[in-house]
């Protein structure tokens, strides 16, 4: 770039000593409610008006802010494991038919530099270190019990629940077709040829597996598609972990003082990261096989973030063992696009049902709660296991803020500024907000509940 | 007459766009006979993007090229031609919504200078960077 005659706007420098890296700044504007449009007649009119004023779906209260930031921090630590292990599985474990040790993250991946933290970051979102978070490393060593060999921690299930990350990945794979070019690419001849090269290289000298591949090629290609989604989600979360760590640090330092400020930090992060490449590379015997090359032009926003939000926040699938559904009575929608079992609709109460993904995540977050949140939950505790439910509901609140950020980011990208002087543009913004909020009209949605602090 | 790139360079208000086009290796394409219709965001339009957006794109050329080619449509389409259409298909492959019922709007951007003719196409200057979706 330095040889070019013209320059692009320079990224802002971090306000830290010796900082030479590009850094990420936050801007937040809260507007007075628009007087140019008549009040909305939507069922959630107060929420629509709040969004139009630059706010979030979650009311702006100090209690909400404390809960969402505390949860972001508690989420970011296991997420630091998730993204590293997702990439490890996509890039190294690959098609291992007996992947017993896929959750045993090698040092190489614990030391892998996050591209958005540390001194050598592409864009420094978090001012912390690029390698695995110290609280994660401490937990991996001792767990809830005590220091013992990794295998015993694994078998005792005293570890990070990677199964949660895999459930999110599977939700993306299962729903497919949620926009972006990544998913259609998985069905192209080019993708299949790339996968074929990698499969043959991986099983080189293994006549049994190569024979099986010859007999059931589609089964192997489908497995590679799943591994491509491992990579997709790993690259997505590699960004989100430093974003959440930075938000927590800024809150602790008093730099994030309101829910809209927190949301705007996320909006800016979404834009800053939008162009991050989404790809799938596999490392086989020292050689890199580009199953989805960076040159495809797939972007973090379109090919990872938006499909992720759709699949995981909105859709997913009913969790086995939590509730019975009568499909004949249309309790399960005919169309996958109408599925509504994500965190924004979840009944958080049936936690403790062993193995369901939200419980696994809540158990992971429980280990890394900041003290202020532990104290807060103790004030309202209904019993020994109640903290899991309370943090699950805080998590739900926090994901309503992330979803608000996505909605505001899409409005910024595709529509008009909130203070646009043109009433026709403001009306278009309102129509967009109302369409988005329509998805929370159904009775399972928790948008009504999170408006009150009594929902806990 | 000059080509699309020469006009953008000489105008002086497309410094970010020209730099991005150079970084993405699209100069030769936009100097080729085409013809192309380019919706050209000016420097103020790029400045409206949240911080870091351009920084990440410039580090990732295929992704930058994708955003830029979303601003290009094959053919020489003057404002009067576009007024007859509801949407255009960009070189990137995604559609661009057009609204000429109140002025000349391209998605959420407003055309502030239409019909700047070049040897190999036409430029319409827009006040906002348009994004797919």
XYZ file of C-alpha atoms in Angstrom, chain A:
456
model
C 0.000 0.000 0.000
C 2.853 2.391 0.733
C 3.728 2.681 -2.953
C 0.297 3.936 -3.853
C 0.020 7.621 -4.610
C -3.046 8.154 -2.504
C -3.810 7.215 1.050
C -6.811 5.750 2.756
C -8.179 7.160 6.004
C -5.666 6.127 8.654
C -6.939 3.874 11.419
C -6.963 5.485 14.816
C -4.086 4.654 17.114
C -4.665 3.016 20.466
C -4.305 5.276 23.475
C -1.658 2.983 24.924
C 2.079 3.432 25.369
C 4.193 2.140 22.477
C 1.103 1.278 20.501
C 1.851 1.298 16.797
C -0.904 -1.032 15.735
C -4.196 -0.014 14.272
C -6.863 0.070 16.902
C -10.544 0.252 17.151
C -12.486 3.211 18.490
C -16.035 3.509 19.616
C -18.545 6.168 18.770
C -22.044 6.365 20.161
C -24.845 8.720 19.373
C -28.137 8.646 21.194
C -30.826 10.687 19.518
C -33.956 12.257 20.812
C -37.042 10.368 19.576
C -37.983 11.400 16.067
C -40.735 13.981 15.820
C -40.917 13.641 12.045
C -42.953 10.440 12.098
C -46.194 9.688 13.939
C -45.802 7.115 16.740
C -45.537 3.520 15.606
C -48.649 1.376 16.070
C -46.564 -1.794 16.333
C -47.205 -4.148 19.246
C -43.667 -3.375 20.407
C -43.867 0.359 19.675
C -41.670 1.356 22.661
C -38.943 -0.965 21.345
C -39.308 0.440 17.816
C -39.011 3.988 19.171
C -35.967 2.987 21.202
C -34.287 1.529 18.113
C -35.125 4.698 16.179
C -33.437 6.723 18.900
C -30.244 4.653 18.572
C -30.986 2.291 21.440
C -31.239 -1.485 21.733
C -34.105 -3.919 22.194
C -32.978 -4.207 25.812
C -33.882 -1.234 28.039
C -30.977 0.970 29.036
C -30.563 0.354 32.763
C -27.371 -0.050 34.825
C -28.608 -3.495 35.917
C -28.984 -4.648 32.321
C -25.609 -3.196 31.387
C -23.883 -4.982 34.264
C -25.513 -8.280 33.337
C -24.731 -8.180 29.636
C -21.130 -7.079 30.046
C -20.471 -9.606 32.800
C -21.864 -12.318 30.567
C -19.836 -11.177 27.557
C -16.716 -11.623 29.644
C -17.832 -15.024 30.937
C -18.685 -16.053 27.356
C -15.438 -14.806 25.839
C -13.228 -17.139 27.895
C -14.767 -20.436 26.716
C -15.193 -18.842 23.287
C -11.417 -18.445 23.234
C -11.291 -22.237 23.483
C -14.143 -22.808 21.035
C -12.657 -20.871 18.121
C -9.221 -22.390 18.577
C -10.596 -25.925 18.732
C -13.005 -25.387 15.838
C -10.081 -24.336 13.659
C -7.950 -27.199 14.990
C -10.648 -29.711 14.033
C -11.251 -28.091 10.617
C -7.570 -27.736 9.776
C -5.820 -30.677 11.456
C -8.169 -33.365 12.796
C -10.065 -33.156 9.521
C -11.483 -36.579 8.547
C -9.895 -38.613 11.307
C -12.364 -41.524 11.587
C -11.629 -41.869 15.316
C -11.394 -38.289 16.532
C -11.241 -39.214 20.235
C -8.795 -36.441 20.983
C -10.307 -33.624 18.968
C -10.983 -31.632 22.153
C -7.359 -31.974 23.276
C -6.103 -28.700 21.979
C -2.361 -28.830 21.183
C -0.088 -26.048 22.414
C 0.295 -24.800 18.851
C -3.372 -23.800 18.812
C -3.360 -22.413 22.348
C -0.482 -20.198 21.249
C -2.117 -19.341 17.941
C -2.314 -15.557 17.675
C -5.779 -14.130 17.498
C -5.812 -11.773 14.515
C -7.655 -9.121 16.535
C -5.712 -9.047 19.817
C -2.071 -8.620 20.740
C 0.744 -6.522 19.301
C 0.753 -8.158 15.864
C -3.012 -7.914 15.321
C -4.417 -7.125 11.899
C -6.718 -4.715 13.713
C -6.408 -4.619 17.472
C -9.864 -4.930 18.959
C -8.773 -6.185 22.385
C -5.809 -4.648 24.106
C -4.965 -7.981 25.743
C -2.780 -10.818 24.516
C -3.196 -12.760 21.276
C -2.646 -16.211 22.805
C -5.122 -18.242 24.895
C -6.648 -16.294 27.805
C -4.937 -16.888 31.182
C -8.245 -17.785 32.892
C -8.843 -20.409 30.209
C -5.401 -21.920 30.696
C -5.891 -21.994 34.472
C -9.235 -23.738 34.086
C -7.868 -26.261 31.606
C -5.223 -27.219 34.143
C -7.417 -27.615 37.220
C -11.025 -27.570 36.103
C -13.575 -27.543 38.913
C -11.688 -30.283 40.698
C -7.903 -30.307 40.846
C -4.863 -30.747 38.674
C -4.859 -34.141 36.997
C -4.037 -35.595 33.582
C -5.980 -34.113 30.697
C -7.634 -37.446 29.908
C -9.158 -37.684 33.391
C -10.489 -34.116 33.174
C -11.996 -35.068 29.831
C -13.651 -38.281 31.008
C -14.919 -36.613 34.201
C -16.324 -33.900 31.954
C -14.466 -31.325 33.992
C -13.546 -29.256 30.974
C -14.770 -26.754 28.388
C -17.894 -28.131 26.732
C -16.869 -28.112 23.075
C -20.112 -29.925 22.353
C -21.847 -26.551 22.597
C -19.663 -25.099 19.838
C -20.316 -28.143 17.686
C -24.067 -27.788 18.234
C -23.881 -24.195 16.933
C -21.857 -25.363 13.941
C -24.403 -28.101 13.226
C -27.256 -25.590 13.411
C -25.531 -23.623 10.654
C -24.884 -26.754 8.599
C -28.383 -28.107 9.058
C -30.247 -24.940 8.181
C -27.927 -23.965 5.310
C -29.065 -21.459 2.673
C -29.280 -18.463 5.020
C -27.776 -15.958 2.626
C -24.226 -15.264 1.544
C -22.152 -17.147 -1.011
C -20.427 -19.612 1.335
C -23.221 -22.136 1.495
C -23.990 -22.323 -2.258
C -20.245 -22.720 -2.857
C -20.299 -26.013 -0.905
C -22.354 -27.552 -3.711
C -20.145 -26.412 -6.583
C -17.874 -28.671 -8.626
C -14.966 -26.439 -7.675
C -15.567 -27.118 -3.975
C -15.960 -30.844 -4.562
C -12.708 -30.935 -6.544
C -10.882 -29.082 -3.761
C -12.354 -31.434 -1.150
C -11.444 -34.440 -3.287
C -7.792 -33.372 -3.421
C -7.692 -32.974 0.355
C -9.486 -36.278 1.022
C -7.089 -38.190 -1.229
C -4.081 -36.522 0.358
C -5.362 -37.134 3.887
C -5.978 -40.840 3.300
C -2.889 -41.379 1.152
C -1.558 -44.875 1.886
C -4.820 -45.914 3.580
C -6.532 -48.268 1.124
C -9.443 -48.940 3.460
C -10.504 -45.300 3.737
C -9.747 -44.600 0.079
C -11.886 -47.606 -0.825
C -14.724 -46.327 1.332
C -14.351 -42.931 -0.306
C -14.680 -44.527 -3.716
C -17.842 -46.321 -2.644
C -19.455 -43.422 -0.757
C -17.947 -40.212 -2.123
C -20.901 -38.000 -1.143
C -20.662 -39.092 2.477
C -17.058 -37.914 2.643
C -17.829 -34.659 0.821
C -20.644 -34.003 3.278
C -18.225 -34.521 6.155
C -15.896 -31.989 4.560
C -18.817 -29.558 4.256
C -19.348 -29.936 7.975
C -15.640 -29.274 8.530
C -15.956 -26.144 6.398
C -18.605 -24.966 8.837
C -16.215 -25.741 11.708
C -13.810 -23.339 10.028
C -16.536 -20.782 9.345
C -17.651 -20.692 12.977
C -14.083 -20.731 14.285
C -13.200 -17.693 12.176
C -16.415 -15.981 13.287
C -15.734 -16.508 16.998
C -12.069 -15.576 16.631
C -13.431 -12.071 16.166
C -16.130 -12.156 18.828
C -13.877 -13.259 21.712
C -11.635 -10.141 21.615
C -14.694 -7.938 21.027
C -16.288 -9.227 24.244
C -13.023 -9.041 26.208
C -12.550 -5.435 25.141
C -16.112 -4.533 26.083
C -15.583 -6.009 29.529
C -12.327 -4.078 29.996
C -13.960 -0.840 28.870
C -16.870 -1.370 31.238
C -14.466 -2.029 34.116
C -12.606 1.171 33.226
C -15.859 3.151 33.116
C -15.654 3.755 29.354
C -18.891 1.947 28.516
C -21.655 3.470 30.595
C -24.893 2.491 28.878
C -26.545 -0.300 26.910
C -26.584 1.789 23.679
C -22.858 2.440 24.071
C -22.296 -1.301 24.413
C -24.458 -1.936 21.364
C -22.667 0.700 19.327
C -19.335 -0.876 20.162
C -20.715 -4.066 18.629
C -22.075 -2.198 15.584
C -18.654 -0.686 14.932
C -17.005 -4.072 15.429
C -19.378 -5.608 12.878
C -18.334 -3.006 10.303
C -14.652 -3.202 11.150
C -14.667 -6.964 10.792
C -17.066 -7.184 7.850
C -14.272 -7.770 5.327
C -12.434 -10.449 7.297
C -11.980 -13.467 4.949
C -13.873 -16.680 5.638
C -12.060 -19.726 4.270
C -11.228 -23.361 4.956
C -7.628 -24.522 4.768
C -6.491 -28.007 5.746
C -2.943 -28.871 6.803
C -1.931 -32.376 5.694
C 1.650 -33.571 6.160
C 3.068 -30.081 5.972
C 1.062 -29.023 2.961
C -1.883 -26.628 2.929
C -4.971 -27.608 0.933
C -7.283 -24.719 0.235
C -10.743 -26.250 0.254
C -12.274 -22.772 0.370
C -9.557 -20.304 -0.653
C -9.517 -16.720 0.611
C -9.694 -15.669 -3.024
C -13.375 -16.686 -3.062
C -13.926 -13.329 -1.421
C -16.149 -14.690 1.346
C -16.622 -12.130 4.088
C -17.110 -12.345 7.835
C -20.331 -10.326 7.746
C -22.153 -11.993 4.875
C -20.829 -15.526 5.014
C -20.405 -16.053 8.777
C -22.021 -13.455 11.056
C -25.426 -13.136 9.422
C -25.900 -16.903 8.835
C -24.736 -17.515 12.412
C -27.259 -15.093 13.903
C -30.040 -16.568 11.805
C -29.168 -20.191 12.591
C -28.214 -19.891 16.241
C -30.067 -16.883 17.648
C -33.322 -17.423 15.788
C -33.716 -20.916 14.393
C -31.685 -23.853 15.739
C -33.873 -26.886 16.514
C -35.790 -28.189 19.526
C -33.453 -29.739 22.066
C -34.066 -33.397 22.721
C -35.391 -34.198 26.116
C -36.609 -30.737 27.074
C -40.123 -30.639 25.719
C -42.516 -32.719 23.607
C -43.820 -31.274 20.366
C -46.810 -32.369 18.346
C -45.826 -31.968 14.713
C -49.365 -32.759 13.503
C -50.643 -29.838 15.565
C -48.044 -27.666 13.786
C -46.080 -27.138 16.950
C -43.010 -27.650 14.787
C -43.096 -25.424 11.689
C -43.195 -26.976 8.232
C -40.456 -24.709 6.985
C -37.015 -24.515 8.511
C -37.008 -20.757 8.051
C -39.833 -20.546 10.599
C -37.957 -22.455 13.276
C -37.765 -20.448 16.484
C -35.771 -22.414 19.023
C -32.774 -20.095 19.317
C -31.646 -18.196 22.377
C -34.000 -15.295 21.614
C -36.958 -17.662 22.154
C -35.505 -20.100 24.646
C -37.155 -21.111 27.852
C -34.055 -21.032 30.000
C -35.640 -22.862 32.898
C -35.090 -26.511 31.897
C -31.377 -26.240 32.505
C -29.802 -29.115 34.248
C -31.129 -31.425 31.553
C -27.785 -33.025 30.965
C -26.191 -32.449 27.623
C -28.451 -29.871 26.005
C -26.330 -27.197 24.371
C -27.504 -24.137 26.355
C -26.801 -25.926 29.628
C -23.340 -26.797 28.397
C -22.645 -23.159 27.609
C -24.073 -21.949 30.901
C -21.878 -24.426 32.750
C -18.885 -23.096 30.814
C -19.753 -19.475 31.584
C -20.315 -20.241 35.262
C -16.570 -20.777 35.672
C -15.631 -17.331 34.425
C -18.261 -14.975 35.853
C -16.910 -11.674 37.126
C -17.335 -11.233 40.871
C -19.952 -8.495 40.521
C -22.207 -10.892 38.628
C -21.729 -13.744 41.121
C -22.704 -11.345 43.926
C -25.695 -10.154 41.948
C -26.949 -13.688 41.328
C -26.549 -14.578 44.996
C -28.874 -11.712 45.917
C -31.660 -13.309 43.904
C -30.875 -16.985 44.307
C -33.768 -19.442 44.480
C -31.654 -22.495 45.128
C -28.335 -24.148 44.503
C -28.634 -24.537 40.732
C -30.373 -21.222 40.252
C -27.268 -19.378 39.201
C -27.246 -21.324 35.932
C -30.779 -20.151 35.174
C -30.057 -16.574 36.132
C -26.936 -16.421 34.013
C -28.859 -18.067 31.186
C -31.367 -15.231 31.317
C -28.566 -12.648 31.471
C -27.144 -14.401 28.424
C -30.496 -14.054 26.716
C -30.510 -10.318 27.517
C -26.973 -10.001 26.189
C -27.897 -11.753 22.945
C -30.855 -9.376 22.493
C -28.235 -6.628 22.530
C -26.045 -8.457 20.002
C -29.117 -8.933 17.797
C -29.939 -5.230 18.221
C -26.416 -4.448 17.058
C -26.916 -6.636 13.991
C -30.222 -4.890 13.240
C -28.649 -1.443 13.651
C -25.641 -2.482 11.559
C -27.917 -3.689 8.762
C -29.885 -0.472 9.004
C -26.641 1.504 8.718
C -25.429 -0.602 5.796
C -28.631 -0.858 3.824
C -30.831 2.033 4.894
C -30.470 5.487 6.345
C -28.992 7.390 9.291
C -31.279 7.693 12.307
C -31.131 11.489 12.033
C -31.774 11.543 8.279
C -33.739 14.727 7.478
C -35.840 12.948 4.834
C -39.105 11.580 6.380
C -39.367 9.019 3.578
C -36.019 7.595 4.648
C -37.075 7.564 8.288
C -40.210 5.709 7.260
C -38.069 3.122 5.455
C -35.989 2.703 8.623
C -39.165 2.225 10.647
C -40.531 -0.369 8.222
C -37.235 -2.238 8.532
C -37.271 -2.141 12.328
C -40.900 -3.249 12.439
C -40.232 -6.173 10.097
C -37.343 -7.285 12.277
C -39.346 -6.998 15.477
C -42.275 -8.888 13.903
C -40.196 -12.020 14.468
C -40.655 -11.526 18.208
C -44.431 -11.354 18.115
C -44.780 -15.098 18.542
C -45.517 -16.166 22.131
C -42.234 -18.012 22.662
C -40.163 -14.873 22.069
C -38.540 -13.382 25.159
C -38.544 -9.775 23.992
C -41.489 -9.017 26.321
C -39.749 -10.693 29.236
C -36.403 -8.920 28.915
C -38.149 -5.540 29.176
C -38.499 -6.217 32.910
C -35.851 -6.840 35.556
C -38.197 -9.268 37.291
C -37.483 -11.810 34.555
C -34.554 -13.620 36.044
